[in-house]
Amino acid sequence: MGVVAQLFDTVEQPDFTPEDLRVAEALVFAAAEPLETSAIAARLPDGRDVGAIMSELQRQYADRGVNLVRAAGRWMFRTAPDMAWLLAREEQEKRKLSRAAIETLAIIAYHQPVTRADIEEIRGVAVSKGAIDVLMEAGWIRMRGRRKAPGRPITYGTTSAFLIHFGLDAIGDLPGLDELQGAGLFDGKLPPGFGVPQPDDADALRPDEEPLDESGPLEQAWGAVSQTDAD
Amino acid sequence: MGVVAQLFDTVEQPDFTPEDLRVAEALVFAAAEPLETSAIAARLPDGRDVGAIMSELQRQYADRGVNLVRAAGRWMFRTAPDMAWLLAREEQEKRKLSRAAIETLAIIAYHQPVTRADIEEIRGVAVSKGAIDVLMEAGWIRMRGRRKAPGRPITYGTTSAFLIHFGLDAIGDLPGLDELQGAGLFDGKLPPGFGVPQPDDADALRPDEEPLDESGPLEQAWGAVSQTDAD
Amino acid sequence: MSETTVQEPEFEADRAAGEPAFKVDLDGFEGPLDLLLELARRQKVDLSRISILELANQYLGFVEAARKLRLELAADYLVMAAWLAYLKSRLLLPAPPKAETNDAAGLADALARRLRRLEEIRRAAELLLNRPRIGRDVFARGAPEGISVASTPVYVATLYDLLSAYARQSQKHARAHVRMKPREVWSLVDAREALTRLLGRSEEWTELDGWLIEYCVDPKMRRSARASSFSASLEMAREGLIELRQESAFAPIYMRAAPKSSRSEAA
């Protein structure tokens, strides 16, 4: 130990015990909010130099992963600033599609462009909003446009991300009825007239589709009004 | 440095750096819940001996006002037990456990998996629903499954929240377990081996247990119906 | 015990002469086993050496005293009393044949074991409850920053999943529905077409029902035709192509093509 340090120790005889450090440490740690120096002092024996205690604690924690910091005159422990990267971490969580979602996806892929009502008609059960949302989130389906029909329902189709994920070069590579049967995916007899459509994901809208954002004939008539409403 | 110390250092080259200690410390400190060893390992460079890192941290904090402990196999910082007087909060005992609830908890902990009838057999009185409810609400016990016995009674066991609350690393660390096992109080009325508590809170069901939701023999006969319903 | 109604919390149990009297507060007991354990504890510290016969006497005396004081005892207590009275009689019998000796002693033994087991679990419960407990003796960090794990879901499905799902549902649906005869309906498109054609002919107010029935020869189609043309007429009215008029609720609905001027205004 150097002369200066010895001198330092002699001069600055600490006004606290190791137990005081433990008490201050536990108090700040357990507190739900940053602690005032006076709140710490209140729990220590009279005459303790709280400033010196906190300085010593601060020194002990200075190089650790956790630091004792003072903000707005109050004490708190914080993780060291250089550890921030640890505390927010992107994690990719693999999720399996639900049966409803995968069936919905399959119908969209083969029958696109389809509306929600079309999917329900094919599946024979209601399509939950969740299934569509999940497929949108996965980036596998997109809203193509609107069907020119009452209610102007949205039409859905697949995306290029869909093709990439499922290793398809083009939507036409989806197997047809013969191939599906050959792969043993159908069991038993199929009813006469049963067919699998030829899928088509071309960007161009079909004759019965209109763009998403454009108003239909109904809105055209009331153009000014409906725009005000939408706003 | 002495010869022995040199030798020691050479042999026990720690498998981690001071930075690893900081990372582990910051992680456990920041986490709102006890952290799995694997969650810590995931944020450290590959090949680090997480066990050694945590032991070293535990050692460094052993005499402080805050300790590093392992509960339910997970790591957390908490105040040192001798600081209880300092931190005792008024509202702490807002809901004192009844004697019935305490005994019920102990029976579930030491004898799990147990049914309500098992608990009644040991206590000699009916188990009030309230006692079970309080323990369920505290998150300390859970329904594990059903005993394969007439009536298919529900079996209860403890949760990891139970271990964490009572500062136990594993169910085998229950206090006084050895004495209880030594007493070896067998009673023909209880399931075989019940007299000697061998608590087991593993998720896997015992041979004499079956899942909660699984149908009994009666429902199995009607399997087809319930499956259609589920669809 | 909630079932045990206690008028007087304390009373003096009937005791054999020479033995010290004691007071028992029934309110504090959790059933007959608990009471027996308390009685046993007063007898001896070591539960393995208590006299079951003496314990039975004490318990029965207790129940007797409770009755005298008109304390209402829960059924559990009375069942135990009956059982102990039976056990006592067996224990007091002069040495019976071999097999039966073991029976009475075995019953007494089983009771002693039950008491010991309750005692053990209570000791364990005490040890457990006295551990430093989170939120009572020891405290977790008061304000953890938390580790925010922003998990981005990555959905996985294979081409096989997709194809088998398609095959499964289309086959199921084909089987379930292919034989259903399609319902005969007059679609909205049909209705709109018909209305447009009709409007070309008529500048006058026309009764909707009138031409409808005229148009639909097949009576089976009438309901569908009425619904569809009503919807279509509403839509066309909104578009400004036609005007609708109805005198009162359920009265016939009249329509006519909108005058050319109002049509251009709307556009």
XYZ file of C-alpha atoms in Angstrom:
729
model
C 0.000 0.000 0.000
C 1.397 3.368 -1.024
C 2.049 6.276 1.292
C -0.767 8.318 -0.131
C -3.259 5.523 0.356
C -2.119 5.033 3.935
C -2.491 8.684 4.569
C -5.888 8.605 2.917
C -7.053 5.742 5.112
C -5.832 7.450 8.231
C -7.456 10.722 7.378
C -10.746 9.293 6.199
C -11.584 6.883 8.933
C -14.986 5.739 7.642
C -17.902 6.711 9.753
C -19.764 3.469 9.127
C -19.586 -0.280 9.559
C -19.800 -3.008 6.915
C -23.274 -3.710 8.282
C -24.344 -0.180 7.348
C -23.297 -0.897 3.789
C -25.419 -4.049 3.788
C -28.437 -2.210 5.140
C -28.183 0.593 2.588
C -27.659 -1.935 -0.175
C -30.701 -4.015 0.796
C -32.883 -0.924 1.174
C -32.084 0.500 -2.226
C -32.365 -2.917 -3.844
C -35.806 -3.710 -2.439
C -37.285 -0.239 -2.887
C -39.882 0.101 -5.601
C -38.771 3.653 -6.259
C -35.475 5.513 -6.028
C -34.719 6.250 -2.375
C -34.040 9.615 -0.798
C -30.838 9.810 1.205
C -32.948 10.743 4.228
C -35.028 7.540 3.870
C -31.829 5.518 4.038
C -30.527 7.535 6.966
C -33.771 6.871 8.855
C -33.043 3.128 8.878
C -29.418 3.505 9.996
C -28.140 4.153 13.503
C -27.907 7.819 14.341
C -24.798 9.683 13.365
C -23.902 7.552 10.367
C -22.450 9.393 7.415
C -24.934 8.299 4.773
C -23.089 10.215 2.074
C -19.933 8.265 2.795
C -21.859 4.979 2.865
C -23.436 5.620 -0.505
C -20.138 6.745 -2.007
C -18.489 3.572 -0.825
C -21.318 1.448 -2.239
C -21.130 3.354 -5.485
C -17.393 2.653 -5.652
C -17.893 -1.053 -4.952
C -20.452 -1.370 -7.731
C -18.676 0.918 -10.207
C -17.117 -1.847 -12.305
C -19.886 -4.389 -11.895
C -22.744 -5.269 -14.216
C -24.982 -3.333 -11.857
C -24.283 0.219 -10.717
C -25.530 2.376 -7.894
C -26.610 5.675 -9.360
C -28.076 8.889 -8.037
C -30.736 10.643 -10.014
C -32.712 13.647 -8.853
C -31.049 13.247 -5.479
C -32.305 9.683 -5.064
C -30.507 6.376 -5.066
C -31.182 3.371 -7.210
C -29.485 0.388 -8.715
C -29.396 0.232 -12.481
C -27.827 -2.254 -14.813
C -24.582 -0.840 -16.187
C -25.152 1.346 -19.254
C -22.973 -0.870 -21.435
C -25.282 -3.801 -20.648
C -28.263 -2.214 -22.361
C -27.887 -4.503 -25.378
C -28.592 -7.451 -23.091
C -31.910 -6.204 -21.896
C -33.691 -5.923 -25.156
C -33.230 -8.869 -27.350
C -34.937 -9.877 -30.501
C -35.903 -13.452 -30.392
C -37.368 -15.371 -33.213
C -40.021 -17.619 -31.960
C -41.046 -20.420 -34.234
C -44.749 -20.942 -34.301
C -46.752 -23.602 -35.983
C -49.774 -22.547 -37.923
C -53.121 -23.621 -36.579
C -55.128 -26.084 -38.605
C -57.643 -23.377 -39.481
C -54.861 -21.070 -40.673
C -53.181 -23.663 -42.849
C -56.473 -24.684 -44.441
C -57.290 -21.059 -45.088
C -53.878 -20.577 -46.640
C -54.317 -23.624 -48.852
C -57.681 -22.374 -50.090
C -56.302 -18.919 -50.795
C -53.377 -20.456 -52.659
C -55.500 -22.687 -54.903
C -58.579 -20.512 -55.330
C -57.144 -16.994 -55.351
C -58.441 -14.391 -55.637
C -60.899 -15.324 -52.883
C -62.972 -13.384 -50.422
C -63.537 -14.405 -46.876
C -67.013 -15.584 -47.819
C -65.497 -17.764 -50.558
C -63.180 -19.394 -48.015
C -66.083 -20.004 -45.676
C -68.067 -21.484 -48.503
C -65.213 -23.861 -49.355
C -64.279 -24.781 -45.779
C -67.846 -25.052 -44.632
C -67.033 -23.190 -41.416
C -66.547 -19.578 -40.473
C -63.048 -18.193 -40.987
C -61.743 -16.553 -37.855
C -60.182 -13.144 -38.227
C -57.207 -14.596 -36.373
C -56.410 -17.052 -39.150
C -56.327 -14.299 -41.771
C -54.304 -12.049 -39.465
C -51.708 -14.738 -38.832
C -51.287 -15.339 -42.547
C -50.978 -11.609 -43.188
C -48.427 -11.357 -40.364
C -46.452 -14.229 -41.833
C -46.409 -12.265 -45.064
C -47.837 -15.145 -47.051
C -51.082 -13.535 -48.161
C -52.010 -10.066 -49.269
C -55.128 -8.096 -49.980
C -55.409 -7.987 -53.749
C -58.448 -5.781 -54.217
C -62.197 -5.881 -53.810
C -64.721 -8.100 -55.487
C -67.224 -6.206 -57.580
C -70.145 -7.458 -55.574
C -72.465 -6.165 -52.867
C -70.394 -5.241 -49.827
C -67.298 -5.063 -52.039
C -65.476 -7.734 -50.017
C -61.691 -7.811 -50.012
C -60.041 -10.426 -52.216
C -56.972 -12.265 -50.970
C -54.080 -13.830 -52.837
C -50.649 -15.221 -52.052
C -47.370 -13.302 -52.074
C -43.935 -14.044 -53.384
C -42.869 -14.675 -49.772
C -45.375 -17.526 -49.836
C -43.695 -19.040 -52.886
C -40.262 -18.658 -51.291
C -41.285 -20.193 -47.967
C -42.849 -23.220 -49.602
C -40.091 -23.590 -52.159
C -42.308 -22.994 -55.168
C -40.934 -21.414 -58.276
C -44.353 -20.216 -59.382
C -47.893 -20.651 -58.120
C -48.530 -22.998 -61.029
C -46.132 -25.454 -59.391
C -48.753 -26.258 -56.779
C -49.658 -29.850 -57.553
C -52.917 -30.588 -59.347
C -55.459 -33.250 -58.559
C -53.494 -36.105 -60.152
C -50.356 -35.244 -58.253
C -52.208 -34.835 -54.977
C -53.813 -38.202 -55.511
C -50.489 -39.685 -56.520
C -48.979 -38.444 -53.271
C -51.724 -40.313 -51.433
C -53.216 -37.178 -49.936
C -56.739 -38.213 -50.826
C -57.977 -41.408 -49.395
C -60.829 -43.346 -50.902
C -63.093 -42.293 -53.678
C -63.646 -38.721 -54.703
C -67.064 -37.587 -55.795
C -67.560 -37.170 -59.534
C -66.776 -33.737 -60.773
C -64.291 -33.138 -57.973
C -61.528 -30.896 -59.159
C -58.636 -28.763 -58.045
C -58.447 -25.301 -59.561
C -55.500 -24.060 -61.542
C -54.069 -21.409 -59.199
C -53.096 -17.993 -60.530
C -51.440 -15.253 -58.483
C -50.938 -12.701 -61.249
C -50.927 -9.128 -59.944
C -53.391 -7.940 -62.562
C -56.902 -7.653 -61.220
C -59.551 -9.989 -62.550
C -62.569 -8.582 -64.359
C -64.645 -9.005 -61.198
C -62.057 -7.257 -59.027
C -61.466 -3.585 -58.482
C -58.605 -1.833 -56.724
C -58.596 -1.726 -52.935
C -58.549 2.017 -52.498
C -60.860 2.957 -55.374
C -64.476 3.505 -54.593
C -67.110 1.308 -56.116
C -70.115 2.534 -58.123
C -72.078 3.080 -54.939
C -69.426 5.329 -53.454
C -68.888 7.017 -56.773
C -72.421 8.297 -56.654
C -71.950 9.606 -53.138
C -68.273 10.360 -53.603
C -68.014 13.596 -51.654
C -70.124 12.360 -48.756
C -68.431 9.053 -48.184
C -65.007 10.624 -48.302
C -65.999 13.011 -45.588
C -67.334 10.116 -43.568
C -64.175 8.089 -43.990
C -62.170 11.017 -42.773
C 2.912 -15.623 -5.430
C 3.577 -18.931 -3.739
C 4.150 -22.175 -5.530
C 0.876 -23.626 -4.353
C -1.094 -20.608 -5.522
C 0.581 -20.757 -8.912
C -0.232 -24.395 -9.248
C -3.799 -23.678 -8.222
C -4.197 -20.985 -10.828
C -2.831 -23.208 -13.549
C -5.119 -26.055 -12.697
C -8.276 -24.056 -12.096
C -8.211 -21.681 -15.012
C -11.749 -20.288 -14.787
C -13.846 -20.868 -17.845
C -15.136 -17.318 -17.886
C -14.020 -13.707 -17.997
C -14.848 -10.831 -15.635
C -17.103 -9.557 -18.389
C -19.115 -12.795 -18.222
C -19.693 -12.136 -14.535
C -20.939 -8.644 -15.346
C -23.293 -9.945 -18.004
C -24.772 -12.629 -15.763
C -25.086 -10.155 -12.904
C -26.835 -7.551 -15.062
C -29.210 -10.108 -16.502
C -30.358 -11.552 -13.200
C -30.583 -8.070 -11.729
C -32.716 -6.719 -14.521
C -35.027 -9.684 -14.862
C -38.472 -9.308 -13.345
C -38.655 -13.062 -12.747
C -36.088 -15.628 -11.661
C -33.951 -16.509 -14.665
C -33.281 -19.955 -16.059
C -29.635 -20.905 -16.364
C -30.273 -21.475 -20.061
C -31.537 -17.891 -20.483
C -28.262 -16.641 -19.025
C -26.208 -19.036 -21.135
C -28.015 -17.826 -24.270
C -26.566 -14.351 -23.780
C -23.028 -15.481 -23.048
C -20.456 -16.555 -25.607
C -20.610 -20.234 -26.424
C -18.730 -22.626 -24.220
C -18.890 -20.560 -21.045
C -19.297 -22.504 -17.826
C -22.461 -20.840 -16.580
C -22.480 -22.970 -13.442
C -19.017 -21.689 -12.521
C -20.015 -18.108 -13.311
C -23.078 -18.304 -11.093
C -21.137 -19.960 -8.259
C -18.567 -17.194 -8.390
C -21.267 -14.512 -8.349
C -22.995 -16.301 -5.505
C -19.735 -16.261 -3.571
C -19.161 -12.567 -4.246
C -22.621 -11.683 -2.974
C -22.685 -14.131 -0.055
C -21.864 -11.548 2.622
C -23.633 -8.598 1.107
C -27.057 -7.151 1.885
C -28.284 -8.705 -1.313
C -27.665 -12.373 -2.151
C -27.766 -14.414 -5.299
C -29.896 -17.506 -4.768
C -31.187 -20.344 -6.835
C -34.855 -21.209 -6.493
C -36.769 -23.700 -8.593
C -33.593 -24.099 -10.590
C -33.592 -20.402 -11.491
C -31.446 -17.498 -10.410
C -32.532 -14.402 -8.576
C -31.161 -11.684 -6.368
C -32.941 -11.081 -3.127
C -32.231 -9.323 0.129
C -30.284 -11.228 2.763
C -32.547 -13.076 5.227
C -31.125 -11.162 8.215
C -32.432 -7.943 6.674
C -36.024 -9.000 7.262
C -36.420 -6.587 10.200
C -35.363 -3.741 7.965
C -37.770 -4.389 5.174
C -40.745 -5.821 6.994
C -43.742 -4.157 5.506
C -46.960 -3.545 7.269
C -49.195 -5.143 4.690
C -47.100 -8.282 4.511
C -49.407 -10.411 6.639
C -52.564 -9.088 5.097
C -53.709 -12.611 4.463
C -52.379 -14.942 7.063
C -52.775 -18.551 6.102
C -55.188 -20.557 8.210
C -53.876 -23.600 10.011
C -55.925 -25.769 7.686
C -54.332 -24.139 4.649
C -50.823 -24.442 6.077
C -51.254 -28.131 6.872
C -52.869 -28.779 3.519
C -49.954 -27.078 1.796
C -47.433 -29.126 3.757
C -49.219 -32.381 2.958
C -49.364 -31.504 -0.734
C -45.713 -30.452 -0.738
C -44.306 -33.470 1.078
C -46.617 -36.151 -0.270
C -47.367 -34.932 -3.787
C -49.093 -36.008 -5.870
C -52.021 -36.254 -3.434
C -55.763 -36.258 -3.713
C -58.148 -34.475 -1.416
C -58.971 -37.807 0.241
C -55.271 -38.352 1.019
C -55.145 -34.971 2.726
C -58.269 -35.761 4.724
C -56.838 -39.107 5.764
C -53.759 -37.439 7.219
C -55.535 -34.509 8.857
C -58.542 -36.507 10.045
C -60.989 -33.826 8.911
C -62.641 -32.752 5.716
C -60.551 -30.382 3.648
C -62.406 -27.161 3.184
C -62.635 -25.882 -0.360
C -61.398 -22.566 0.973
C -58.023 -23.987 1.970
C -57.418 -25.421 -1.494
C -58.671 -22.222 -3.116
C -56.338 -20.019 -1.091
C -53.371 -22.155 -2.077
C -54.407 -22.218 -5.717
C -54.862 -18.465 -5.669
C -51.417 -17.975 -4.185
C -50.141 -19.971 -7.142
C -48.418 -22.493 -4.877
C -50.359 -25.576 -5.848
C -51.776 -26.861 -9.079
C -53.971 -29.644 -10.305
C -51.622 -32.220 -11.742
C -54.010 -34.798 -13.127
C -56.329 -37.502 -11.922
C -55.573 -40.576 -9.898
C -56.385 -43.764 -11.733
C -58.854 -44.869 -9.096
C -62.616 -44.987 -8.685
C -64.010 -41.484 -9.013
C -60.824 -40.369 -10.771
C -60.005 -37.826 -8.047
C -57.849 -34.842 -8.937
C -54.231 -35.001 -7.825
C -52.508 -31.896 -6.507
C -48.874 -30.891 -6.541
C -46.761 -27.789 -5.952
C -45.653 -25.243 -8.543
C -42.357 -23.566 -9.252
C -43.843 -20.407 -7.704
C -44.052 -22.433 -4.481
C -40.357 -23.279 -4.672
C -39.460 -19.675 -5.406
C -41.597 -18.288 -2.586
C -40.040 -20.609 -0.039
C -36.552 -20.268 -1.492
C -36.195 -23.931 -2.422
C -34.074 -24.936 -5.361
C -35.878 -28.243 -5.834
C -38.646 -30.143 -4.113
C -36.040 -32.499 -2.624
C -34.788 -29.533 -0.577
C -37.958 -29.410 1.547
C -36.949 -28.968 5.172
C -37.305 -31.972 7.456
C -37.855 -34.316 4.565
C -35.271 -36.788 5.874
C -36.929 -37.005 9.276
C -40.311 -37.493 7.703
C -38.982 -40.220 5.479
C -37.179 -41.791 8.445
C -40.421 -42.019 10.355
C -41.718 -44.258 7.572
C -45.305 -44.210 8.684
C -47.042 -46.659 6.490
C -50.771 -47.005 6.561
C -52.681 -49.516 4.522
C -55.433 -47.013 3.793
C -53.168 -44.835 1.744
C -51.720 -45.670 -1.636
C -48.641 -47.882 -1.447
C -45.550 -45.972 -0.472
C -47.581 -43.005 0.650
C -46.381 -43.253 4.228
C -42.870 -42.389 3.148
C -43.083 -39.038 1.447
C -41.204 -38.875 -1.801
C -42.412 -35.582 -3.144
C -42.276 -35.302 -6.871
C -43.270 -32.092 -8.613
C -42.088 -33.175 -12.022
C -44.586 -32.377 -14.712
C -44.606 -35.957 -15.894
C -47.529 -37.894 -14.477
C -46.953 -40.882 -12.245
C -48.021 -44.323 -13.412
C -51.147 -44.055 -11.258
C -52.062 -40.651 -12.677
C -53.759 -39.663 -15.901
C -54.172 -36.273 -17.531
C -56.851 -33.912 -16.242
C -58.624 -33.486 -19.527
C -58.383 -37.055 -20.691
C -61.652 -38.865 -20.866
C -62.370 -41.793 -18.663
C -63.399 -45.227 -19.908
C -66.971 -44.066 -20.383
C -65.963 -41.143 -22.549
C -63.514 -43.286 -24.465
C -66.390 -45.395 -25.688
C -68.013 -42.239 -27.018
C -64.766 -40.891 -28.383
C -66.054 -40.226 -31.883
C -68.783 -37.941 -30.639
C -66.575 -35.741 -28.531
C -64.012 -35.457 -31.318
C -66.623 -34.187 -33.702
C -67.703 -31.670 -31.130
C -64.173 -30.469 -30.635
C -63.908 -29.878 -34.333
C -63.944 -26.350 13.113
C -66.803 -24.421 11.779
C -69.229 -27.282 12.359
C -68.562 -27.204 16.072
C -70.793 -24.753 17.788
C -69.249 -23.619 21.001
C -71.321 -21.782 23.558
C -68.600 -21.783 26.145
C -65.105 -21.791 24.819
C -63.542 -23.452 27.853
C -64.743 -26.156 30.136
C -63.323 -28.624 32.542
C -63.244 -32.174 31.314
C -64.380 -35.000 33.496
C -61.251 -36.646 34.784
C -60.542 -39.756 36.802
C -59.797 -38.994 40.450
C -56.204 -38.148 41.216
C -55.373 -36.965 37.739
C -54.812 -33.298 37.171
C -57.766 -31.484 35.669
C -57.242 -29.644 32.415
C -59.020 -27.209 30.255
C -59.640 -27.661 26.587
C -60.707 -24.999 24.194
C -62.663 -26.889 21.594
C -62.747 -23.910 19.275
C -59.084 -24.280 18.528
C -59.234 -27.853 17.286
C -59.144 -29.025 13.742
C -61.102 -32.202 14.181
C -60.888 -35.293 16.380
C -57.380 -36.279 15.335
C -56.149 -32.859 16.316
C -57.870 -33.156 19.689
C -56.379 -36.618 20.225
C -52.952 -35.287 19.397
C -53.348 -32.533 21.953
C -54.468 -35.036 24.578
C -51.545 -37.297 23.705
C -49.104 -34.432 23.993
C -50.312 -33.793 27.535
C -49.806 -37.431 28.285
C -46.238 -37.694 27.117
C -43.783 -35.818 24.998
C -42.792 -38.930 23.103
C -45.697 -39.937 20.948
C -44.297 -43.407 20.359
C -44.785 -44.280 24.019
C -48.261 -43.005 24.712
C -50.912 -45.307 26.070
C -53.692 -45.592 23.565
C -56.002 -46.961 26.248
C -55.412 -43.932 28.407
C -55.838 -41.676 25.408
C -59.157 -43.325 24.579
C -60.316 -42.756 28.150
C -59.362 -39.117 28.022
C -61.079 -38.561 24.729
C -64.254 -40.281 25.862
C -64.163 -38.274 29.064
C -63.810 -35.151 27.025
C -66.767 -35.981 24.846
C -68.822 -36.877 27.928
C -67.979 -33.545 29.520
C -68.841 -31.712 26.373
C -72.212 -33.408 26.329
C -72.888 -32.463 29.923
C -72.228 -28.875 29.006
C -74.575 -29.316 26.058
C -71.776 -28.524 23.643
C -72.750 -29.573 20.214
C -70.001 -31.764 18.817
C -69.491 -32.246 15.101
C -70.184 -35.704 13.725
C -66.465 -36.303 13.188
C -65.886 -36.139 16.947
C -68.704 -38.522 17.731
C -67.578 -41.059 15.156
C -64.129 -41.014 16.688
C -65.674 -41.435 20.151
C -67.600 -44.483 19.010
C -64.511 -45.959 17.453
C -62.424 -45.317 20.552
C -65.096 -46.858 22.783
C -64.942 -49.942 20.595
C -61.153 -49.979 20.687
C -61.190 -49.589 24.455
C -63.489 -52.553 24.893
C -61.219 -54.680 22.740
C -58.124 -53.571 24.597
C -59.711 -54.361 27.938
C -60.793 -57.877 26.998
C -58.889 -60.601 28.817
C -56.262 -62.220 26.606
C -58.263 -63.558 23.642
C -57.144 -66.196 21.106
C -53.939 -65.350 19.231
C -55.372 -63.811 16.109
C -57.543 -61.340 17.972
C -54.780 -60.105 20.234
C -53.031 -58.726 17.222
C -56.236 -57.142 15.995
C -56.817 -54.844 18.977
C -53.141 -54.058 19.345
C -52.934 -53.430 15.625
C -55.809 -50.949 15.750
C -54.179 -49.123 18.633
C -50.933 -49.103 16.729
C -52.544 -47.686 13.613
C -54.036 -44.853 15.644
C -50.685 -44.074 17.228
C -49.133 -44.007 13.771
C -51.768 -41.653 12.443
C -51.136 -39.297 15.325
C -47.406 -39.433 14.756
C -47.874 -38.760 11.064
C -49.997 -35.702 11.764
C -47.382 -34.546 14.240
C -44.645 -35.016 11.661
C -46.431 -33.127 8.928
C -47.085 -30.290 11.347
C -43.450 -30.109 12.247
C -42.623 -30.065 8.552
C -45.217 -27.353 7.930
C -43.634 -25.247 10.638
C -40.170 -25.680 9.168
C -41.523 -24.768 5.770
C -43.424 -21.703 6.927
C -40.426 -20.462 8.876
C -38.165 -20.376 5.865
C -37.229 -16.923 4.642
C -40.142 -16.209 2.377
C -40.208 -13.878 -0.581
C -42.245 -10.823 0.179
C -42.155 -11.429 3.920
C -38.542 -11.934 4.998
C -36.607 -11.525 1.834
C -37.369 -9.271 -1.060
C -36.775 -9.382 -4.732
C -35.590 -6.301 -6.515
C -38.159 -3.584 -6.034
C -38.021 -2.105 -9.490
C -36.538 -4.489 -11.990
C -35.968 -3.045 -15.435
C -37.147 -6.295 -16.886
C -35.694 -7.968 -19.872
C -37.845 -7.137 -22.805
C -37.799 -9.975 -25.197
C -39.265 -8.718 -28.390
C -40.144 -12.010 -29.920
C -40.889 -11.938 -33.582
C -42.977 -14.914 -34.444
C -41.677 -16.925 -37.336
C -44.383 -19.112 -38.715
C -43.428 -22.467 -39.999
C -45.335 -24.815 -42.231
C -44.177 -27.225 -44.861
C -45.507 -27.704 -48.338
C -46.715 -31.072 -47.187
C -48.730 -29.431 -44.370
C -50.254 -27.119 -46.911
C -51.155 -29.772 -49.445
C -52.483 -32.265 -46.946
C -54.568 -29.514 -45.354
C -56.013 -28.666 -48.746
C -56.684 -32.271 -49.633
C -58.186 -32.964 -46.226
C -60.587 -30.086 -46.160
C -61.592 -30.201 -49.803
C -62.262 -33.912 -49.635
C -64.204 -33.552 -46.420
C -66.213 -30.734 -47.839
C -66.774 -32.449 -51.188
C -68.108 -35.526 -49.437
C -70.249 -33.571 -47.080
C -71.791 -31.206 -49.568
C -71.548 -32.463 -53.093
C -74.918 -34.184 -53.074
C -76.797 -31.139 -51.865
C -79.037 -29.704 -54.551
C -78.313 -26.022 -54.943
C -81.135 -23.874 -53.648
C -83.120 -22.115 -56.285
C -82.538 -18.462 -55.692
C -82.919 -15.296 -57.600
C -79.556 -13.628 -57.128
C -78.951 -9.948 -56.543
C -77.347 -9.742 -59.954
C -80.490 -11.207 -61.525
C -82.656 -8.767 -59.602
C -80.585 -5.800 -60.595
C -80.667 -6.821 -64.201
C -84.428 -7.198 -64.102
C -84.885 -3.839 -62.410
C -82.684 -2.077 -64.929
C -84.686 -3.616 -67.755
C -87.931 -2.625 -66.063
C -86.818 0.962 -65.530
C -86.208 1.356 -69.236
C -89.882 0.715 -69.844
C -91.427 2.623 -66.998
C -91.092 6.337 -66.228
C -94.154 6.061 -63.993
C -94.357 4.960 -60.370
C -94.622 1.192 -60.436
C -95.639 -1.132 -57.678
C -92.728 -3.370 -56.864
C -94.868 -6.294 -55.782
C -96.983 -6.010 -58.911
C -94.320 -6.526 -61.493
C -92.471 -8.959 -59.243
C -95.211 -11.471 -59.199
C -95.806 -10.914 -62.849
C -92.145 -11.576 -63.549
C -91.727 -14.626 -61.333
C -93.838 -17.356 -62.715
C -92.516 -19.994 -60.372
C -94.185 -19.399 -56.996
C -91.255 -21.120 -55.253
C -88.991 -18.268 -56.311
C -91.188 -15.515 -54.973
C -89.615 -15.054 -51.550
C -86.128 -15.034 -52.968
C -87.134 -12.692 -55.776
C -88.772 -10.269 -53.385
C -85.735 -10.155 -51.104
C -83.233 -9.792 -53.921
C -85.074 -7.113 -55.824
C -85.732 -5.183 -52.634
C -81.976 -5.175 -51.881
C -81.153 -4.320 -55.469
C -83.689 -1.476 -55.509
C -82.195 -0.009 -52.325
C -78.745 -0.164 -53.825
C -79.928 1.441 -57.051
C -81.766 4.138 -55.151
C -78.555 4.957 -53.337
C -76.792 5.178 -56.635
C -79.387 7.676 -57.729
C -80.636 5.494 -60.575
C -84.139 5.073 -59.200
C -86.502 6.612 -56.685
C -88.535 4.683 -54.147
C -91.764 5.572 -52.395
C -93.798 3.884 -49.692
C -96.907 5.388 -48.111
C -96.630 3.599 -44.794
C -95.096 0.527 -43.201
C -95.971 -2.706 -45.054
C -97.651 -0.695 -47.797
C -96.692 -1.471 -51.418
C -93.401 -0.008 -52.519
C -93.435 2.119 -55.669
C -90.428 2.864 -57.800
C -89.516 4.769 -60.919
C -86.428 5.720 -62.824
C -84.843 8.847 -61.432
C -85.351 11.964 -63.577
C -82.276 12.678 -65.740
C -81.550 15.985 -63.953
C -81.303 14.534 -60.430
C -79.107 11.731 -61.759
C -76.504 14.139 -63.071
C -76.668 16.120 -59.818
C -75.872 13.062 -57.784
C -72.884 12.252 -59.966
